[in-house]
CSV table of C-alpha atoms in Angstrom, one decimal:
chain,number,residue,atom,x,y,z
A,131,UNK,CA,0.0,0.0,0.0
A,132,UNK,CA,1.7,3.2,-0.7
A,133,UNK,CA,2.2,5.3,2.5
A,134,UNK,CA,0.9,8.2,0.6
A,135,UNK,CA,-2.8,7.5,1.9
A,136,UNK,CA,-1.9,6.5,5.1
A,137,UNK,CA,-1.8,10.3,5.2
A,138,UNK,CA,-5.5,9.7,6.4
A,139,UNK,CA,-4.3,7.9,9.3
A,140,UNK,CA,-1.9,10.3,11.0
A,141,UNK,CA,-2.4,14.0,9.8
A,142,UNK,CA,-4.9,16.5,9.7
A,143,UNK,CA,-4.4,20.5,9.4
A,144,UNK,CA,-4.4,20.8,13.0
A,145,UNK,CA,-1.5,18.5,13.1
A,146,UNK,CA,0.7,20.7,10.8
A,147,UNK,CA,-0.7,23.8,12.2
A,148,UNK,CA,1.1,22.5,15.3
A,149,UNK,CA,3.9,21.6,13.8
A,150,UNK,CA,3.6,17.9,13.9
A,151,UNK,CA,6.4,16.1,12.3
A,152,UNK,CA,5.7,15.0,8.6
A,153,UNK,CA,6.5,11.0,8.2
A,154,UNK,CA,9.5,10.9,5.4
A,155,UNK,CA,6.9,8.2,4.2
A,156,UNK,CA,4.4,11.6,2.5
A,157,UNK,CA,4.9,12.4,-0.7
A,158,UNK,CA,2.3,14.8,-1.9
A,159,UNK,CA,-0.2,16.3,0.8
A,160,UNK,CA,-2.7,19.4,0.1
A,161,UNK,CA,-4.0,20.7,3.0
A,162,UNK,CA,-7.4,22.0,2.9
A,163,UNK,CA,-8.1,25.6,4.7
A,164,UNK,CA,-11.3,27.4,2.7
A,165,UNK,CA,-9.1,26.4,-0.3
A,166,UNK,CA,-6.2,24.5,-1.6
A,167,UNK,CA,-2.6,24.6,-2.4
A,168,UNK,CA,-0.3,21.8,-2.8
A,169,UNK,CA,3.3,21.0,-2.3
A,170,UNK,CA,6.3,18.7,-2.8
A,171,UNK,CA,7.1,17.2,0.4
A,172,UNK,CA,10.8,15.4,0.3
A,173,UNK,CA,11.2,14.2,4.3
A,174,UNK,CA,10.6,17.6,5.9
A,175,UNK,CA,10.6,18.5,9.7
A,176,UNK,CA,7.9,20.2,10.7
A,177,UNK,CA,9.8,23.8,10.7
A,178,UNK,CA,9.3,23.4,7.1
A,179,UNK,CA,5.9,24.0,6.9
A,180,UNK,CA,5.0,27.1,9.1
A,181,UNK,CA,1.4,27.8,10.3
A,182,UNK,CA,1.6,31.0,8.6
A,183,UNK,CA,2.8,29.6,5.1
A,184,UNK,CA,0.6,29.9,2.1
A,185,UNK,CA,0.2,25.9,1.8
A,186,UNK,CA,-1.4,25.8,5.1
A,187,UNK,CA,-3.5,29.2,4.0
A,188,UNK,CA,-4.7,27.9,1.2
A,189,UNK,CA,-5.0,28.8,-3.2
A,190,UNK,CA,-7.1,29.6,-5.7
A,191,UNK,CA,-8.0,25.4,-7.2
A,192,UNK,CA,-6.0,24.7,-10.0
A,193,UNK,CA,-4.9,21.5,-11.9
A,194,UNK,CA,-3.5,18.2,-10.5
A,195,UNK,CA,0.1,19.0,-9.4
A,196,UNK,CA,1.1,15.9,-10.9
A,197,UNK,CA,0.1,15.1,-14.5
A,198,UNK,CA,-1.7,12.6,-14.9
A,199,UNK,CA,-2.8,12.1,-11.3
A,200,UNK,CA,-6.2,12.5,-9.2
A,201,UNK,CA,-6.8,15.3,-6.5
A,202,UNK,CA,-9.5,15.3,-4.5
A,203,UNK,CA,-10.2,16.9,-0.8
A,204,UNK,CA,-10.5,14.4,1.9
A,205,UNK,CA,-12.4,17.2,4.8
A,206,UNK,CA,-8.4,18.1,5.5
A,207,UNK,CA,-6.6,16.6,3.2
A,208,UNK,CA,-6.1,16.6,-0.6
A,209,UNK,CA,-4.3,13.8,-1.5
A,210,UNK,CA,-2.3,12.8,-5.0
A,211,UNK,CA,-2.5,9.5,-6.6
A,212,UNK,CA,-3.7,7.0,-9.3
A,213,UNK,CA,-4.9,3.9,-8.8
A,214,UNK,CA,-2.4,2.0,-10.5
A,215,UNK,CA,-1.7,0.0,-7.6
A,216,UNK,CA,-5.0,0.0,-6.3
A,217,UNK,CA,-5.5,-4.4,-6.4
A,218,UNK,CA,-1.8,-5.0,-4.7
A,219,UNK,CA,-2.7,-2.0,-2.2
A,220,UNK,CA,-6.4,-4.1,-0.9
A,221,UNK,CA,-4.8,-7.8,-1.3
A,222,UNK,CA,-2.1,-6.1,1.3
A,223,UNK,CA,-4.8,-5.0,3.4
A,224,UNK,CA,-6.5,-8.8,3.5
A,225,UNK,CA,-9.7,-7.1,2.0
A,226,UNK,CA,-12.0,-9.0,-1.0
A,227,UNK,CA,-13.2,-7.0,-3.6
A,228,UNK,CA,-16.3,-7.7,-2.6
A,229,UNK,CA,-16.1,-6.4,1.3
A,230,UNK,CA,-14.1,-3.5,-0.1
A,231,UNK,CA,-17.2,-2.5,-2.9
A,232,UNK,CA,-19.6,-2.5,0.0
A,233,UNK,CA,-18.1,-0.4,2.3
A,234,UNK,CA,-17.7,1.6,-0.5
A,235,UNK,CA,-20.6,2.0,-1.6
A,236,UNK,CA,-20.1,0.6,-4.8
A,237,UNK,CA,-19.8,-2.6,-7.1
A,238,UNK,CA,-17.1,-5.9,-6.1
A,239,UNK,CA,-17.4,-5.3,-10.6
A,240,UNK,CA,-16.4,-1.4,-10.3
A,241,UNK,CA,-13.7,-2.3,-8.1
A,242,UNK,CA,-12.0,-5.2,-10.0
A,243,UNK,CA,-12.5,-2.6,-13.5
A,244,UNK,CA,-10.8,0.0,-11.6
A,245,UNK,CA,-7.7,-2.8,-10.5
A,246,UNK,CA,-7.5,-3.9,-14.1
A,247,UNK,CA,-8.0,-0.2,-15.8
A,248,UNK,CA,-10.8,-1.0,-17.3
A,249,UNK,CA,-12.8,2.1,-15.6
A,250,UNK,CA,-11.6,5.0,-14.4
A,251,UNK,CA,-12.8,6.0,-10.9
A,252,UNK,CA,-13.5,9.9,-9.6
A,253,UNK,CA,-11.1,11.1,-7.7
A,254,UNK,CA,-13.6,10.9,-4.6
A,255,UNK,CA,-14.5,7.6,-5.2
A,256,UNK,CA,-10.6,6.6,-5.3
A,257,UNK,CA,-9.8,8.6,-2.1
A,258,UNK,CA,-12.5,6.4,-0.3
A,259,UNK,CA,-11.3,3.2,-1.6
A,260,UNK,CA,-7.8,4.0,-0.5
A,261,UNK,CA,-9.3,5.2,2.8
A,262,UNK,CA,-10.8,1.9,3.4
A,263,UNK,CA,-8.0,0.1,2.2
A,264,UNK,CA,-5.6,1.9,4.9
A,265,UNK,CA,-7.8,1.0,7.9
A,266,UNK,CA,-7.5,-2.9,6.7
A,267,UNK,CA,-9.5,-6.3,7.3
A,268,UNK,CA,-9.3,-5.9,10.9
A,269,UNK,CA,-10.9,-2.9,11.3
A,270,UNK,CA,-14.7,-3.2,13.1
A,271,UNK,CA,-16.0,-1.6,9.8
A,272,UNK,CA,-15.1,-5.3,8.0
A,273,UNK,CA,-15.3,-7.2,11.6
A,274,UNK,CA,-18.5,-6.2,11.6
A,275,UNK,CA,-20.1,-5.5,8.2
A,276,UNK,CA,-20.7,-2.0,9.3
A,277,UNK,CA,-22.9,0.2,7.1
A,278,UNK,CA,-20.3,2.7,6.6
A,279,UNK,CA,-22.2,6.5,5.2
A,280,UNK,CA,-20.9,5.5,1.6
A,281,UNK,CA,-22.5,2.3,2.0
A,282,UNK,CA,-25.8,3.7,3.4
A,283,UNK,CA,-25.9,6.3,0.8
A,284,UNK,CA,-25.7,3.4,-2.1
A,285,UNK,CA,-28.1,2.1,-0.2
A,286,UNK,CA,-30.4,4.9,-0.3
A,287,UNK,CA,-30.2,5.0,-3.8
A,288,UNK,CA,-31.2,1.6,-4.6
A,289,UNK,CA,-33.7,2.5,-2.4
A,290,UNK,CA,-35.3,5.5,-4.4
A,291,UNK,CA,-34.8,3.8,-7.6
A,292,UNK,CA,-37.1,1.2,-6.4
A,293,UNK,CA,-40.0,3.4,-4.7
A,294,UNK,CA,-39.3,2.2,-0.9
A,295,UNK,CA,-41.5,4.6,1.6
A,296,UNK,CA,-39.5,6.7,3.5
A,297,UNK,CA,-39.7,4.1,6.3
A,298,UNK,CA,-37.5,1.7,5.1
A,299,UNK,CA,-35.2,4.4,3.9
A,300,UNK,CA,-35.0,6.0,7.6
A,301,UNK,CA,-34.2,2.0,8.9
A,302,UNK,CA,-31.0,2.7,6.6
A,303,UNK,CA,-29.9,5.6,7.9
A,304,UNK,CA,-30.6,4.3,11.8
A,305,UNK,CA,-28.8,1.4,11.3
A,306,UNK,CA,-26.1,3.7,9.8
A,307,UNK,CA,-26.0,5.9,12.8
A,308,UNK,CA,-26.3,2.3,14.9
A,309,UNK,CA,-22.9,1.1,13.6
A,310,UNK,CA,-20.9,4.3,13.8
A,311,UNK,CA,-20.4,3.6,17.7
A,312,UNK,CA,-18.1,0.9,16.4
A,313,UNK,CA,-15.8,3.2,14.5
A,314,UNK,CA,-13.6,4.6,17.4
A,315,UNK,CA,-9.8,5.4,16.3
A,316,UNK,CA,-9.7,8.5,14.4
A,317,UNK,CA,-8.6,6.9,10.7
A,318,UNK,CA,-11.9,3.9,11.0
A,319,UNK,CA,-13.8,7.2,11.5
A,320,UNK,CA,-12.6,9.0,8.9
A,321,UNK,CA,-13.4,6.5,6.8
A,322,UNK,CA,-16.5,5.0,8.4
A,323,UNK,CA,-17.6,9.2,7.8
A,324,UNK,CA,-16.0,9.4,4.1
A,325,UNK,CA,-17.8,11.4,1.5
A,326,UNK,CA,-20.7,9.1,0.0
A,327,UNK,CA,-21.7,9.7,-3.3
A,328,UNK,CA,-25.2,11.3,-3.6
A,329,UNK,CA,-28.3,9.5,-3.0
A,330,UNK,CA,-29.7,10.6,-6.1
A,331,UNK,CA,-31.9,13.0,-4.2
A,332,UNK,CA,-31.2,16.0,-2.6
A,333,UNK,CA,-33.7,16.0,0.2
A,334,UNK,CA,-32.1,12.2,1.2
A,335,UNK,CA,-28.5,14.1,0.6
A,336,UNK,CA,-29.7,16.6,3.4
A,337,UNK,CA,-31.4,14.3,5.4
A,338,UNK,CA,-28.1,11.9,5.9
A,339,UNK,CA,-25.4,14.9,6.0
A,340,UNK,CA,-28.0,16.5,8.8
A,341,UNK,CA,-28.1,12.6,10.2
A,342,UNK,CA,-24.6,12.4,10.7
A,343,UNK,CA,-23.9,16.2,11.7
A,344,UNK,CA,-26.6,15.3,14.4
A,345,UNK,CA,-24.6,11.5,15.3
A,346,UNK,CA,-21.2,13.9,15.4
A,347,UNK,CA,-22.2,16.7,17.5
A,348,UNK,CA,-23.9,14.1,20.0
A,349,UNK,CA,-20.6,11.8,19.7
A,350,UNK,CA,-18.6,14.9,20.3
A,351,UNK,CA,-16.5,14.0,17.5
A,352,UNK,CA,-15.8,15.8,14.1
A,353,UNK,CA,-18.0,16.5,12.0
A,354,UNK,CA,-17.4,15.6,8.7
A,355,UNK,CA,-16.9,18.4,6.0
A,356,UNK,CA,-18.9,16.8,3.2
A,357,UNK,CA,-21.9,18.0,5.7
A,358,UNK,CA,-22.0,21.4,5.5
A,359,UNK,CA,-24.0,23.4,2.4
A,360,UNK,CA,-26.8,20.1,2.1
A,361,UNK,CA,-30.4,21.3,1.9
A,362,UNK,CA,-33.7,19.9,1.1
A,363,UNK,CA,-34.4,23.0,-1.3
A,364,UNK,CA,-37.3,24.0,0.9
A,365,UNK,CA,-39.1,22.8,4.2
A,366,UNK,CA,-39.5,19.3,3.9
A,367,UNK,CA,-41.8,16.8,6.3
A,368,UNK,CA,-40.4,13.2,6.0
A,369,UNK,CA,-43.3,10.6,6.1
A,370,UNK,CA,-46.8,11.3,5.6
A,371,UNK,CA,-48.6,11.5,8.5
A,372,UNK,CA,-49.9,14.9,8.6
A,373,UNK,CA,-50.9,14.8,11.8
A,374,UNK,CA,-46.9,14.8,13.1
A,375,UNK,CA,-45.8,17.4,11.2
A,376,UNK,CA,-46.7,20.4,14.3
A,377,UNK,CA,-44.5,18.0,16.2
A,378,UNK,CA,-41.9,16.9,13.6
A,379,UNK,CA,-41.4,21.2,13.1
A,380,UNK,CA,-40.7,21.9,16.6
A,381,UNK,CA,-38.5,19.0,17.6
A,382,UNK,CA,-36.2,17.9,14.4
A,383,UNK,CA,-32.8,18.3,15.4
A,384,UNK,CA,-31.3,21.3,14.6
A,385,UNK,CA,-28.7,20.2,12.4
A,386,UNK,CA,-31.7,18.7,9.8
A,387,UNK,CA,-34.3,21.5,10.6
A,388,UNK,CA,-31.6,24.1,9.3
A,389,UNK,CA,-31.4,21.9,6.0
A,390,UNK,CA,-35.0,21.8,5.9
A,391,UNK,CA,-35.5,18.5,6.9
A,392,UNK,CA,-38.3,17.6,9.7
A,393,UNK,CA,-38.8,14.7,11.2
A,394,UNK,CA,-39.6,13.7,14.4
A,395,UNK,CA,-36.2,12.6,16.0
A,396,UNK,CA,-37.1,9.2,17.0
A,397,UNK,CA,-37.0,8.4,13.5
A,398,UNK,CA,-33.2,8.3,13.6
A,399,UNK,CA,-33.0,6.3,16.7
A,400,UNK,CA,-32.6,2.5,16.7
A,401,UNK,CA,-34.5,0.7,18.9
């Protein structure tokens, strides 16, 4: 596995903000602050990279700084890479393609195109792969068959394709918010949390940004930064009962009634 992603293990921009020594291991690492900038990192100390320098401030985006590589923002991070080694990288990490797809949220056939070159995965949906790869077979997300937010969010998906009611959809995103107790060390929840693709829906794409937002503040742990800026479009009253919706308006948590989404909060609780 290269060491590059095991950037999502060990540093954050809090860490270089405090001058946390940089592994010789990191290659490339962009460090996200209300913007982007990137870097050639040979084995630094930390004095190399100052608080006050313009990587950690932050650029204009721009091109990959590596041709014919990927970027894409990891919440903190921006990290560099193709997937050229992507099957050697999960058959290190004692994953199957199909355990790997799930957590995913994708296809055990998208993973083994993307190992041959056959397809050509987004930068996001790279980053995640690599994200689940790092944390390995032994993390509780593969113990335990967690539904990891990617996974749920595929889920949800499937879901709308196929008409479900919004009550089997909510039984997704419970037993999403169920698992994440099992995530504890910082890089399973980083990638437990990654950023899922969309639901195909916006109002669903609020409803499980709000979810988790909710799960984080409650957890008092990060929140991730694929959260913020997910809306419904418009007040929104999930399920039908009209009768609930007085009730579902003055008692949604915050972080969904700001997105517009109102339900009442046992919905999201698992019982």
């Amino acid at each position: 596995m290269p060491a590059l992603w095991r950037a999502l293990e060990i540093i954050s921009a809090a860490d270089v903000s405090r001058r946390r020594a940089i592994p010789d291991y990191i290659t490339w690492v962009v460090v996200c602050n209300g913007g982007w900038g990137a870097r050639r990192l040979a084995p630094i100390e930390p004095d190399a990279c100052p608080p006050s320098s313009p990587f950690l401030a932050g650029a204009p985006p721009g091109p990959s700084p590596v041709p014919g590589h990927s970027v894409v923002i990891c919440d903190t991070l921006l990290i560099v890479n193709d997937s050229s080694d992507l099957r050697s990288s999960r058959l290190a990490s004692g994953l199957s393609t199909a355990a790997l797809a799930r957590a995913a949220g994708t296809s055990a056939s998208n993973v083994a195109a993307y190992e041959r070159g056959v397809k050509n995965p987004e930068p996001l949906t790279l980053a995640r792969l690599y994200a689940l790869i790092a944390v390995g077979s032994n993390s509780p997300i593969f113990v335990h068959n967690l539904l990891t937010v990617p996974a749920a969010s595929a889920v949800l998906r499937s879901g709308l394709r196929h008409g479900w009611g919004s009550a089997d959809l909510l039984r997704v995103v419970r037993e999403c918010l169920s698992n994440a107790k099992w995530a504890v060390s910082q890089a399973d929840h980083a990638a437990f949390m990654f950023a899922p693709s969309t639901t195909g829906d916006r109002r669903w794409d609020a409803l499980l940004a709000g979810a988790i937002e909710h799960h984080c503040l409650k957890a008092g742990v990060d929140v991730p930064a694929w959260t913020r800026g997910k809306t419904a479009g418009g007040f929104w009253f999930v399920g039908s009962n009209k009768n609930l919706h007085a009730y579902a308006l003055a008692n949604s948590p915050t972080p969904l009634r700001v997105r517009g989404v109102l339900l009442d909060p046992d919905d999201l609780v698992s019982v």
